Short mmCIF file of C-alpha atoms in Angstrom, two decimals:
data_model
loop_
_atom_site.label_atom_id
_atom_site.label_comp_id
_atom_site.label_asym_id
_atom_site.label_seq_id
_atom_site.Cartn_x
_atom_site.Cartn_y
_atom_site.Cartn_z
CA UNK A 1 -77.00 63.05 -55.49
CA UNK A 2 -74.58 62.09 -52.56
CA UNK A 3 -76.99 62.86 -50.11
CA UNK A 4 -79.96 62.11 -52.05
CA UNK A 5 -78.39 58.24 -51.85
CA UNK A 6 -77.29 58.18 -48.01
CA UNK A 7 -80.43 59.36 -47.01
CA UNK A 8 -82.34 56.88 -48.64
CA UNK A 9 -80.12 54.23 -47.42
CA UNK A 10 -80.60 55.36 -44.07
CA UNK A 11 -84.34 55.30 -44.81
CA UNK A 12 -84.17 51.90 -45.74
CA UNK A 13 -82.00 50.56 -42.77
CA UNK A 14 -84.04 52.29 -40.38
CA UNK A 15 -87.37 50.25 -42.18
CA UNK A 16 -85.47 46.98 -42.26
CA UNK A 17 -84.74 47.93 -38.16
CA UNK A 18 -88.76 48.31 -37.53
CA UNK A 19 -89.61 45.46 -39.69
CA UNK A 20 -87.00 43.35 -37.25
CA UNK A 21 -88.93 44.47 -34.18
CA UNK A 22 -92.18 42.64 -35.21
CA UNK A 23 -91.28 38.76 -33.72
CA UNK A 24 -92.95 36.14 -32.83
CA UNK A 25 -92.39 34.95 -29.28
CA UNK A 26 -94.32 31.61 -29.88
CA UNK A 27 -92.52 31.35 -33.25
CA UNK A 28 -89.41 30.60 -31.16
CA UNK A 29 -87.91 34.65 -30.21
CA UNK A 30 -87.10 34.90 -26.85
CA UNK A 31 -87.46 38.13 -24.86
CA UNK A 32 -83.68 39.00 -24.76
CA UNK A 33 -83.43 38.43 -28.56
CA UNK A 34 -86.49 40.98 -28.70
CA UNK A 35 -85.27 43.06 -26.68
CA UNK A 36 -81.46 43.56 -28.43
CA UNK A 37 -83.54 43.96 -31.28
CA UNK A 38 -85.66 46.55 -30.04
CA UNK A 39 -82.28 48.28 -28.93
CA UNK A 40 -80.80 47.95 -32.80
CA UNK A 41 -83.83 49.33 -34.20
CA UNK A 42 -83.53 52.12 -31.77
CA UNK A 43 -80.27 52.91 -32.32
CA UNK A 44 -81.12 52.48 -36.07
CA UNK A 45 -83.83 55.12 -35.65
CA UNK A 46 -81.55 57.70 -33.86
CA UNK A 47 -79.11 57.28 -36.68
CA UNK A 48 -81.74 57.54 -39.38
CA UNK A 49 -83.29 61.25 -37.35
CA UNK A 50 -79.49 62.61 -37.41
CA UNK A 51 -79.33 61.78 -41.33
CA UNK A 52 -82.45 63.41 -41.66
CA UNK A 53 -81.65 66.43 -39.57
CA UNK A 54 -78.14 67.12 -41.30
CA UNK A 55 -79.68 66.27 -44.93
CA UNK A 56 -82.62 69.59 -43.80
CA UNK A 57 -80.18 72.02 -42.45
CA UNK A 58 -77.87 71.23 -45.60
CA UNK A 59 -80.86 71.93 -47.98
CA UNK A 60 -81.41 75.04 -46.38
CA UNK A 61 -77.76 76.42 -46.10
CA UNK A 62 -76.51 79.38 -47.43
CA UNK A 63 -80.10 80.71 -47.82
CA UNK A 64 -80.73 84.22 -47.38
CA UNK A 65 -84.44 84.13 -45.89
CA UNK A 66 -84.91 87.24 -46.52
CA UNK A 67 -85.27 86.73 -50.48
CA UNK A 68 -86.41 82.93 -50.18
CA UNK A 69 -88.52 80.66 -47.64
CA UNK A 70 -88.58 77.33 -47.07
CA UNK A 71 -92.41 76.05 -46.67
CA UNK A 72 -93.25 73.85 -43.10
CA UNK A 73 -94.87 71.48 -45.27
CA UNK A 74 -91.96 69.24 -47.33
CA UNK A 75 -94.57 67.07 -49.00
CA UNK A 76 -96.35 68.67 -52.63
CA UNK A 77 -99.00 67.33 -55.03
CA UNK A 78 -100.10 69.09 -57.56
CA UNK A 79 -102.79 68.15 -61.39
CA UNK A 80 -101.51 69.02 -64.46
CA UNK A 81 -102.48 69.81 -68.22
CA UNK A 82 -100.06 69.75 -70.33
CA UNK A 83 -100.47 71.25 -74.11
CA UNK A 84 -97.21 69.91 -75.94
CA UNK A 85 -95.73 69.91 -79.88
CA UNK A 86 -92.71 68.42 -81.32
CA UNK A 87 -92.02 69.06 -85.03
CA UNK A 88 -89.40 67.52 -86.93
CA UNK A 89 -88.06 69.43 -90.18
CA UNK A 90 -85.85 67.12 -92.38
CA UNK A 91 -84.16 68.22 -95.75
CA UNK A 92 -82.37 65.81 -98.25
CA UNK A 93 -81.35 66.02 -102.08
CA UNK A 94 -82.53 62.63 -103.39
CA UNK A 95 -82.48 60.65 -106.68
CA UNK A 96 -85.76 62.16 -108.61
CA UNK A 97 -85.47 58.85 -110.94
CA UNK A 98 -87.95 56.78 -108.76
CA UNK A 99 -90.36 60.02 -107.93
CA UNK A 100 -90.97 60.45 -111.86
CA UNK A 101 -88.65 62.89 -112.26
CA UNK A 102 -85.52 63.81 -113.86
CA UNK A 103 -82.86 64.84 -111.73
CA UNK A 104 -82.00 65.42 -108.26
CA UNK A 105 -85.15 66.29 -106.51
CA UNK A 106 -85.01 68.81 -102.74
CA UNK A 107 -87.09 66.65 -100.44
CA UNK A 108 -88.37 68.32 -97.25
CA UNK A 109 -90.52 65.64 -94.90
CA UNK A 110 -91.66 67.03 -92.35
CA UNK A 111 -93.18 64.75 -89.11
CA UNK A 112 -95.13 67.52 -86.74
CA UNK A 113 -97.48 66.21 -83.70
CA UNK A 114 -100.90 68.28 -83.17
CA UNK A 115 -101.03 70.02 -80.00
CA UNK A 116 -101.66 67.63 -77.52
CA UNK A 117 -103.31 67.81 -74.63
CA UNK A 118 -102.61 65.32 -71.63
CA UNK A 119 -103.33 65.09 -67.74
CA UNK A 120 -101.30 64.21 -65.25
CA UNK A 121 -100.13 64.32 -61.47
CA UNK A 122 -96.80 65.43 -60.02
CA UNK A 123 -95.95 64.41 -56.84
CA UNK A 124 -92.42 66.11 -55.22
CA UNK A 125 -90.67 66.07 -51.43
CA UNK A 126 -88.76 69.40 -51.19
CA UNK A 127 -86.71 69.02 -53.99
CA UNK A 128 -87.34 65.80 -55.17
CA UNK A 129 -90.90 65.29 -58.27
CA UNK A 130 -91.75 63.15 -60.04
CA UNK A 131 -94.22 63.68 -62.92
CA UNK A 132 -96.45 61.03 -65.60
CA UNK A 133 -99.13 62.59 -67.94
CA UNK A 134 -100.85 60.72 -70.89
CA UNK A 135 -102.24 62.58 -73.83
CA UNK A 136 -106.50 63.13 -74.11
CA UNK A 137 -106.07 64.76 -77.14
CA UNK A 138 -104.04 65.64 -79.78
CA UNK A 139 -101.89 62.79 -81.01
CA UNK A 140 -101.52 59.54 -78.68
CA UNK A 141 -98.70 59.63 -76.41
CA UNK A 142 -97.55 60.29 -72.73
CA UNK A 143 -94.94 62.20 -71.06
CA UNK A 144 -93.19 61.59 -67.90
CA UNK A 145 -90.15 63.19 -65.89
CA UNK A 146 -88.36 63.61 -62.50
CA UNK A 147 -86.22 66.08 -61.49
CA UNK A 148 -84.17 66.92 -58.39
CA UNK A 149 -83.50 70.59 -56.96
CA UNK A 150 -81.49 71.94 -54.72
CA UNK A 151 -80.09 75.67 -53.80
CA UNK A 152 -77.07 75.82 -56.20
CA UNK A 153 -78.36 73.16 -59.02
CA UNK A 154 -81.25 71.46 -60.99
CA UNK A 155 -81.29 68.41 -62.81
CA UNK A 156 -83.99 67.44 -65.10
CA UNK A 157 -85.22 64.32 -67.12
CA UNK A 158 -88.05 64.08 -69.47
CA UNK A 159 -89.26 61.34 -71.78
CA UNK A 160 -91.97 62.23 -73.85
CA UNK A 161 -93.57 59.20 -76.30
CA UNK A 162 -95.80 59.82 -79.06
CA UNK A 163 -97.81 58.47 -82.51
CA UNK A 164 -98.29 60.29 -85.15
CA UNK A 165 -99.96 59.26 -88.79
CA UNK A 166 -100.04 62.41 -91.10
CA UNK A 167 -96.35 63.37 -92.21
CA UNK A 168 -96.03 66.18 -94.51
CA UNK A 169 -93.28 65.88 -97.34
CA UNK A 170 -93.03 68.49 -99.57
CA UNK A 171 -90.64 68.30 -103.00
CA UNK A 172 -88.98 70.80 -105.52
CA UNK A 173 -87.96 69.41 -108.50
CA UNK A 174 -88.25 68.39 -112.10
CA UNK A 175 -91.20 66.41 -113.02
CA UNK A 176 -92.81 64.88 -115.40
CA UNK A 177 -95.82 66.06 -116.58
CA UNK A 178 -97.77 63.40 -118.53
CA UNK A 179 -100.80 64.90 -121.27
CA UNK A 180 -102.65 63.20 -124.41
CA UNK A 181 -99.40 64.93 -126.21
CA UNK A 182 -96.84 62.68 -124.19
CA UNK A 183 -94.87 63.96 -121.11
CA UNK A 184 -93.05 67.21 -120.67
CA UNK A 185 -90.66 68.18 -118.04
CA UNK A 186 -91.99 71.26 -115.27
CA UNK A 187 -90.47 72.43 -112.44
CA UNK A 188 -92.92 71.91 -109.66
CA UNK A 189 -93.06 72.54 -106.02
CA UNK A 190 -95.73 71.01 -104.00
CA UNK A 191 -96.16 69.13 -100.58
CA UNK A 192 -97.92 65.36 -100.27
CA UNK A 193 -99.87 64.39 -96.75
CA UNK A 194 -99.58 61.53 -96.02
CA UNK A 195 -102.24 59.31 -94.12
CA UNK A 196 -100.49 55.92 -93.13
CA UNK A 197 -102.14 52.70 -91.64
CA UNK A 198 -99.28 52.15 -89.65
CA UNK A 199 -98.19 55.78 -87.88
CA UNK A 200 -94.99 57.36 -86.63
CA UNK A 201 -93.50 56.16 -83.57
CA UNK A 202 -91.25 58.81 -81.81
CA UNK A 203 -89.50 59.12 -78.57
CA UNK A 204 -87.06 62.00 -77.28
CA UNK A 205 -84.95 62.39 -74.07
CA UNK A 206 -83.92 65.53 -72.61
CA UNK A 207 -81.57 65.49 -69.39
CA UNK A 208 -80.40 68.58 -68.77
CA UNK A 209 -78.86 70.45 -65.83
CA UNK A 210 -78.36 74.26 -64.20
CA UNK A 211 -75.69 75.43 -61.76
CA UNK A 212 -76.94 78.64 -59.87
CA UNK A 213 -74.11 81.06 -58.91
CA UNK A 214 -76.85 83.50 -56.72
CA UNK A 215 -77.62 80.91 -54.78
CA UNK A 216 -78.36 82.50 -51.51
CA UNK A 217 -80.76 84.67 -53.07
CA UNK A 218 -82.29 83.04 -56.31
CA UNK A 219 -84.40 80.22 -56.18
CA UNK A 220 -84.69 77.68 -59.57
CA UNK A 221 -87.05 75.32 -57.86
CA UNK A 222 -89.31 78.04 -56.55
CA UNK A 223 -90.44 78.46 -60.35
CA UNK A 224 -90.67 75.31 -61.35
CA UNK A 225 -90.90 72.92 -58.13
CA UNK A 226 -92.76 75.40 -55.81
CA UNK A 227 -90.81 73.65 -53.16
CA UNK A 228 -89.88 77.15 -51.53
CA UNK A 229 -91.17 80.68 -51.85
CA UNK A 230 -89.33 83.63 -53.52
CA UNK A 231 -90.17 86.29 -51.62
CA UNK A 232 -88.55 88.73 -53.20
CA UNK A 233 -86.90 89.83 -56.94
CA UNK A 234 -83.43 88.19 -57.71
CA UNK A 235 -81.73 87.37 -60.61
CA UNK A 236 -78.55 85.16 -61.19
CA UNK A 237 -75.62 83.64 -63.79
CA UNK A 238 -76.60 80.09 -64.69
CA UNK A 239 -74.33 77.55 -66.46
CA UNK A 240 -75.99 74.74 -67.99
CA UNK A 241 -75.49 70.77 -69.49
CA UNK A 242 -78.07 69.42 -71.84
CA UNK A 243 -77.98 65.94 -73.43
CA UNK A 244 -80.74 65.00 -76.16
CA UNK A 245 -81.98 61.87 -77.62
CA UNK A 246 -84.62 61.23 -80.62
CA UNK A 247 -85.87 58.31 -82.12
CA UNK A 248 -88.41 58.23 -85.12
CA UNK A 249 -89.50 55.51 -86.90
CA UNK A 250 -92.02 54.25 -89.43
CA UNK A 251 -90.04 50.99 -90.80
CA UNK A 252 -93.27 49.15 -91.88
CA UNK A 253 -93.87 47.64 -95.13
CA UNK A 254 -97.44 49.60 -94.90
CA UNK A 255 -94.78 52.70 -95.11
CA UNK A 256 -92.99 51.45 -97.97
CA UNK A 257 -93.97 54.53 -100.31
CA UNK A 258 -92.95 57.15 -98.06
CA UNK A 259 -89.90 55.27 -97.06
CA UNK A 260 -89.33 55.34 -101.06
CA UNK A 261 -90.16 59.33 -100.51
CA UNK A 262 -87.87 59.89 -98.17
CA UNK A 263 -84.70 58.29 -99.38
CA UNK A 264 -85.40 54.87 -98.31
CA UNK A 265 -85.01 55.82 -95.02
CA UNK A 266 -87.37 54.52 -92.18
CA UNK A 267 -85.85 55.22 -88.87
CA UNK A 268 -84.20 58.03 -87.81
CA UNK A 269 -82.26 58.91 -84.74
CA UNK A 270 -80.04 61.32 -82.97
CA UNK A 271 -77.93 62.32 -79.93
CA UNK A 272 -76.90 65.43 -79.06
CA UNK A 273 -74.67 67.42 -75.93
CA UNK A 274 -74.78 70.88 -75.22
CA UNK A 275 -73.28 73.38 -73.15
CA UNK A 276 -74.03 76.49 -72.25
CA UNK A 277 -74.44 79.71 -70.21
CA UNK A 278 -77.18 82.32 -69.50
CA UNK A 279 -79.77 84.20 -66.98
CA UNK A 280 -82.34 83.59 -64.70
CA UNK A 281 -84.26 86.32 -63.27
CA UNK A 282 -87.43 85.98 -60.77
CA UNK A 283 -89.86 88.78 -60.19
CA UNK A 284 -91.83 89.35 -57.25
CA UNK A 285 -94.12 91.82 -58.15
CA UNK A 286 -96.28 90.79 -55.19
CA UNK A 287 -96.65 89.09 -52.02
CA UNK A 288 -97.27 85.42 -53.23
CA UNK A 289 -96.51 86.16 -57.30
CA UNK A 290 -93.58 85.40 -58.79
CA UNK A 291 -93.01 85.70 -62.86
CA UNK A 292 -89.81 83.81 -63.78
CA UNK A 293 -87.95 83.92 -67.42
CA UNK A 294 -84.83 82.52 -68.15
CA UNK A 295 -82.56 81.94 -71.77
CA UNK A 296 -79.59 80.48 -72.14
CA UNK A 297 -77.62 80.28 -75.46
CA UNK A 298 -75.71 76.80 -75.88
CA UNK A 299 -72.76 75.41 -77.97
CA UNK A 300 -73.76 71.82 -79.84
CA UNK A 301 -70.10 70.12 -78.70
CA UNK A 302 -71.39 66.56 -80.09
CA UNK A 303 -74.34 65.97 -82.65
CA UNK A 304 -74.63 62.18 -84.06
CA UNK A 305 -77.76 61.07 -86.56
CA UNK A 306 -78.06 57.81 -87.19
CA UNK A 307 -80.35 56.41 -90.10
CA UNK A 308 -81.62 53.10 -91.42
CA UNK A 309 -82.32 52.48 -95.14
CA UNK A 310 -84.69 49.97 -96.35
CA UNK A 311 -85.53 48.02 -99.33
CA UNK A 312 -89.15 46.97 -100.84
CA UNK A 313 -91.43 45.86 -103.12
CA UNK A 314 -92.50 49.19 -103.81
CA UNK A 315 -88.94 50.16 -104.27
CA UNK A 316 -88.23 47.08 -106.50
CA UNK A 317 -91.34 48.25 -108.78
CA UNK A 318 -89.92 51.86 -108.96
CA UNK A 319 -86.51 50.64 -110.29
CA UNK A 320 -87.83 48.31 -113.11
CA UNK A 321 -87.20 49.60 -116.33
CA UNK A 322 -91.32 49.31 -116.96
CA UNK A 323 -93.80 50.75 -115.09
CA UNK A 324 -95.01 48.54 -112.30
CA UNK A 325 -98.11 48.62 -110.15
CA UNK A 326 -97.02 48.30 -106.47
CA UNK A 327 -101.08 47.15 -106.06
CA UNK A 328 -100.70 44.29 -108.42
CA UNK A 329 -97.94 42.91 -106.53
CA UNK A 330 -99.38 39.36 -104.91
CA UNK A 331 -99.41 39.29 -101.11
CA UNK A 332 -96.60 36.70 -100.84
CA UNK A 333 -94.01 38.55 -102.43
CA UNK A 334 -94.34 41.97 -100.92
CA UNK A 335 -90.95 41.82 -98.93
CA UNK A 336 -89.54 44.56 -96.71
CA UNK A 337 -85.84 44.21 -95.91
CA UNK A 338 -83.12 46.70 -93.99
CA UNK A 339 -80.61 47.67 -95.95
CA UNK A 340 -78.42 49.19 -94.17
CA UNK A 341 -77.39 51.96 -91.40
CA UNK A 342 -75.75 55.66 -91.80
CA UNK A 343 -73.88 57.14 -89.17
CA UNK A 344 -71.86 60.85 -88.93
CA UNK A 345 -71.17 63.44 -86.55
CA UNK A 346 -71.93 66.87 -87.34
CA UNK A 347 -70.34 70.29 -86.63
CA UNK A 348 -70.46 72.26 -83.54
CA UNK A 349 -73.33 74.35 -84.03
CA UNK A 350 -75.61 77.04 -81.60
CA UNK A 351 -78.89 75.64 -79.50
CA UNK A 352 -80.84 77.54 -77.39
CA UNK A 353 -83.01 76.69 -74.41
CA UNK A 354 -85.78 79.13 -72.80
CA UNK A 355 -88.28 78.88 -70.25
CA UNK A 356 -91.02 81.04 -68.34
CA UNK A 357 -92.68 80.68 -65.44
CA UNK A 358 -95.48 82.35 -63.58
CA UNK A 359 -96.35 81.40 -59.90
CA UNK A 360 -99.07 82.02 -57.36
CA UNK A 361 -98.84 81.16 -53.63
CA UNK A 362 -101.37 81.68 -50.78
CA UNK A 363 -101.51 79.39 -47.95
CA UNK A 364 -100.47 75.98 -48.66
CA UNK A 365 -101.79 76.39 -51.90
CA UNK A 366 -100.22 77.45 -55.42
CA UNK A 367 -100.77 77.67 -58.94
CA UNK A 368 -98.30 77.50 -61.75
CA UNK A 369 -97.93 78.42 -65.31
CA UNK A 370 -94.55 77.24 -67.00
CA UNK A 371 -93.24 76.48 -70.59
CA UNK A 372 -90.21 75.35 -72.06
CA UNK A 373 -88.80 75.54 -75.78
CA UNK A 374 -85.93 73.32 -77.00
CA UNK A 375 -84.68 73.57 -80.77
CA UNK A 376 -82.07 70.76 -81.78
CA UNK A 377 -80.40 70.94 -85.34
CA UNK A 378 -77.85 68.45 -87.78
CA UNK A 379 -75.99 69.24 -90.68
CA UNK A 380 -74.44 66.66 -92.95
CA UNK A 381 -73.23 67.04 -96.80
CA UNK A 382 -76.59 67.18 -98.55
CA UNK A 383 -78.62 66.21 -95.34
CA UNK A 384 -79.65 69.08 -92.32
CA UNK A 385 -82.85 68.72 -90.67
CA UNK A 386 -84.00 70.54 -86.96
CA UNK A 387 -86.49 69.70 -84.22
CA UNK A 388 -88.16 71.78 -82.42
CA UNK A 389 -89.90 70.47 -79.10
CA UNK A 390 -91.93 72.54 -76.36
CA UNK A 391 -94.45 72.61 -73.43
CA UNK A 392 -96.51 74.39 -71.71
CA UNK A 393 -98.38 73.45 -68.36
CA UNK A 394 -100.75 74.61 -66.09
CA UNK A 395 -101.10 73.50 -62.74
CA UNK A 396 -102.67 73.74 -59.20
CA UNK A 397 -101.49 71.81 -55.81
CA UNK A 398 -100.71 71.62 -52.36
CA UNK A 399 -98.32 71.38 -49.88
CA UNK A 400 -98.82 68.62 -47.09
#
């Protein structure tokens, strides 16, 4: 990152040392002021070459050629598809009172995208990308990441953004069943679908990071960045650093009877850091393929949820002591209120992060298939829930 930051310093002094040689004699420059000028922007420019130079060699040290090549062509664009899914499973034990039932009733909502399909364009400069997609299908949202690569590390960010309108919540309780006869109590298991006027908002955050121990002889970013070639089979070690953030929320008085449904809860969101260590192994079964797999196991070190409670109308009608028709409330006193928050940590607990690559090369040209699987998990008294989030893309480019 050191050298990612003095070279682009030296980038822009050498551009502020051009832009100074453009003056305007008649504007009132004289020649000797253009011409010391002319000198500093020179001596700007050799400066700026040297950066370059040492900044190339050092991406490039340490490399055993043999097993990996580094491309003429530093520049890459490449179109992508992108098929995506993030499901989030929560469980709670809530008060079966305001459900029409007796007892505690197990509450399982459950807030799962359709497979989405988005395009999008990645644009990288050796190990440098930078990636935005928006969905075409599927559920509306858009994705977008950078990363940054280099012979011993990666570093990865990705922010993916989506709506949703069809939660699932499915319940397991005592209930009420109400006949000609009166009501009896029956256990009864069944899930609801909801369709909401106003839908889901969700946004997660993964950053996470790799430290290659092979790294004369293993490439990361020839998998995933296609900024050099693997030319032939390695594996190595990998230790890894994950952080993950998620934010869902529906707190909209159109959602007032899920929020009722779901504990009075409307927003939910968590943080999570990870650690861990695993393997990365490329293939070359051929000149110009590479298949690439790697898993790494990871320890949960801090996991925080965060949730917001809410109070309504419709929660206000499913208190009273009579029966009252949410409906038949009048517009002007429907009111939607925050209640309050609830915060706790939760116990160190295993994650696990995979991915799998396959890669085609010929010319200046490549293809790429990749995915990536991320599972994130909470615990808390009567509360646990999990998310699973993954990707897979397809895409072809070229190196300029």
């Amino acid at each position: 990152m050191k050298r990612l930051l003095i070279y682009s310093c030296l980038t822009l002094t050498s551009l502020m040392g051009y832009a100074q040689l453009d003056v305007d004699v008649d504007a009132g420059g004289t020649r000797q002021e253009t011409q010391a000028q002319s000198a500093e922007g020179s001596k700007k420019h050799r400066l700026f070459n040297k950066a370059k130079d040492f900044v190339d060699k050092k991406w490039v040290k340490n490399v055993d050629t043999l097993y990996i090549q580094n491309p003429k062509q530093v520049w890459r664009i490449s179109m992508d598809s992108y098929l995506s899914q993030s499901d989030l499973l929560m469980k709670s034990t809530i008060d079966g009172t305001n459900l029409g039932a007796e007892g505690d009733v197990r509450c399982k909502p459950r807030i799962r995208t359709d497979v989405s399909t988005s395009l999008g364009v990645r644009v990288g400069y050796k190990g440098l990308a930078a990636h935005y997609a928006f969905n075409v299908a599927g559920d509306k949202g858009r994705d977008f990441s950078l990363s940054s690569s280099g012979t011993w590390y990666c570093v990865h960010f990705r922010l993916h953004e989506f709506k949703t309108k069809e939660p699932e919540v499915h319940y397991e309780g005592n209930f009420y069943n109400f006949n000609e006869e009166g009501s009896d109590l029956e256990r009864m298991s069944f899930t609801n679908t909801w369709a909401l006027t106003s839908p889901i908002k969700a946004k997660t955050m993964v950053l996470d990071g790799y430290y290659i121990f092979n790294k004369r002889r293993f490439s990361y970013k020839a998998a995933y960045r296609q900024s050099v070639i693997q030319r032939r089979s390695a594996g190595s070690w990998l230790a890894g650093a994950m952080f993950y953030y998620s934010d869902f929320r529906f707190d909209n008085i159109a959602n007032a009877e899920l929020i009722l449904n779901m504990g009075d809860v409307g927003r939910i969101k968590q943080w999570e850091a990870n650690l861990g260590a695993g393997y990365g192994y490329n293939f070359v079964p051929a000149k110009g393929w590479l298949i690439s797999a790697m898993a790494m196991p990871m320890v949960t070190l801090y996991n925080r949820v965060k949730t917001y409670s809410y109070d309504s109308y419709y929660r206000e009608c499913a208190l009273a002591e009579e029966f009252l028709d949410p409906e038949e409330v009048a517009p002007e006193d429907r009111f939607f209120n925050q209640m309050g928050t609830d915060a706790h940590s939760n116990r160190i607990r295993l994650n696990f992060n995979a991915r799998l690559s396959l890669t085609y090369n010929w010319n200046r040209y490549f293809v790429n298939l990749n995915g990536q699987f991320y599972n994130f998990g909470y615990h808390h008294k009567s509360n646990s829930g999990r998310l699973n989030d993954w990707f897979a893309n397809a895409s072809i480019g070229v190196r300029l």
